[in-house]
């Protein structure tokens, strides 16, 4: 992977992810692995292989 080391670290993290059970949050398909839980034959580092992430839900 090219670029700055801090950019590489950011590419591996879903900045929108919040802890499970957070009020106003919901389960969504992982964008990094498209919900498969795998990237190039390895467990997706973003969702831990579940294919799902917990993110805030917008609203008022």
Tab-separated table of C-alpha atoms in Angstrom:
chain	number	residue	atom	x	y	z
A	1	UNK	CA	0.000	0.000	0.000
A	2	UNK	CA	1.374	3.398	-0.897
A	3	UNK	CA	1.028	6.658	0.971
A	4	UNK	CA	1.734	7.815	4.483
A	5	UNK	CA	1.619	5.305	7.364
A	6	UNK	CA	-1.140	7.248	9.109
A	7	UNK	CA	-3.216	7.116	5.918
A	8	UNK	CA	-2.793	3.340	5.786
A	9	UNK	CA	-4.048	3.065	9.368
A	10	UNK	CA	-7.073	5.211	8.550
A	11	UNK	CA	-7.873	3.028	5.550
A	12	UNK	CA	-8.256	0.056	7.915
A	13	UNK	CA	-10.724	1.717	10.269
A	14	UNK	CA	-14.381	2.588	9.819
A	15	UNK	CA	-14.483	6.093	11.288
A	16	UNK	CA	-18.283	5.849	11.621
A	17	UNK	CA	-18.247	2.667	13.733
A	18	UNK	CA	-19.561	2.927	17.304
A	19	UNK	CA	-19.714	0.328	20.111
A	20	UNK	CA	-22.599	-2.139	20.027
A	21	UNK	CA	-25.481	-1.032	22.240
A	22	UNK	CA	-24.883	2.685	21.613
A	23	UNK	CA	-28.250	4.513	21.627
A	24	UNK	CA	-29.152	5.742	18.154
A	25	UNK	CA	-26.925	3.190	16.417
A	26	UNK	CA	-27.744	0.338	14.065
A	27	UNK	CA	-26.120	-2.591	12.338
A	28	UNK	CA	-24.992	-2.073	8.738
A	29	UNK	CA	-23.180	-4.069	6.089
A	30	UNK	CA	-19.418	-3.563	6.197
A	31	UNK	CA	-18.393	-1.359	3.265
A	32	UNK	CA	-14.803	-2.573	3.251
A	33	UNK	CA	-15.618	-6.243	2.519
A	34	UNK	CA	-19.105	-5.658	1.055
A	35	UNK	CA	-20.605	-7.801	3.818
A	36	UNK	CA	-18.615	-10.945	3.019
A	37	UNK	CA	-16.360	-10.770	6.084
A	38	UNK	CA	-13.327	-11.544	3.913
A	39	UNK	CA	-10.809	-9.518	1.890
A	40	UNK	CA	-8.330	-11.352	-0.328
A	41	UNK	CA	-8.916	-14.606	1.549
A	42	UNK	CA	-8.353	-13.021	4.969
A	43	UNK	CA	-10.695	-11.902	7.729
A	44	UNK	CA	-11.792	-8.306	7.182
A	45	UNK	CA	-10.041	-6.078	9.757
A	46	UNK	CA	-12.939	-3.625	9.829
A	47	UNK	CA	-15.762	-5.987	10.801
A	48	UNK	CA	-13.716	-8.851	12.239
A	49	UNK	CA	-15.211	-11.275	9.724
A	50	UNK	CA	-18.864	-10.692	10.589
A	51	UNK	CA	-19.658	-8.626	7.493
A	52	UNK	CA	-21.466	-6.148	9.771
A	53	UNK	CA	-20.538	-2.928	11.591
A	54	UNK	CA	-22.468	-0.786	14.072
A	55	UNK	CA	-22.825	2.847	12.981
A	56	UNK	CA	-24.831	5.888	14.094
A	57	UNK	CA	-28.268	6.355	12.549
A	58	UNK	CA	-29.115	9.877	11.441
A	59	UNK	CA	-32.270	11.577	12.522
A	60	UNK	CA	-33.590	14.360	14.527
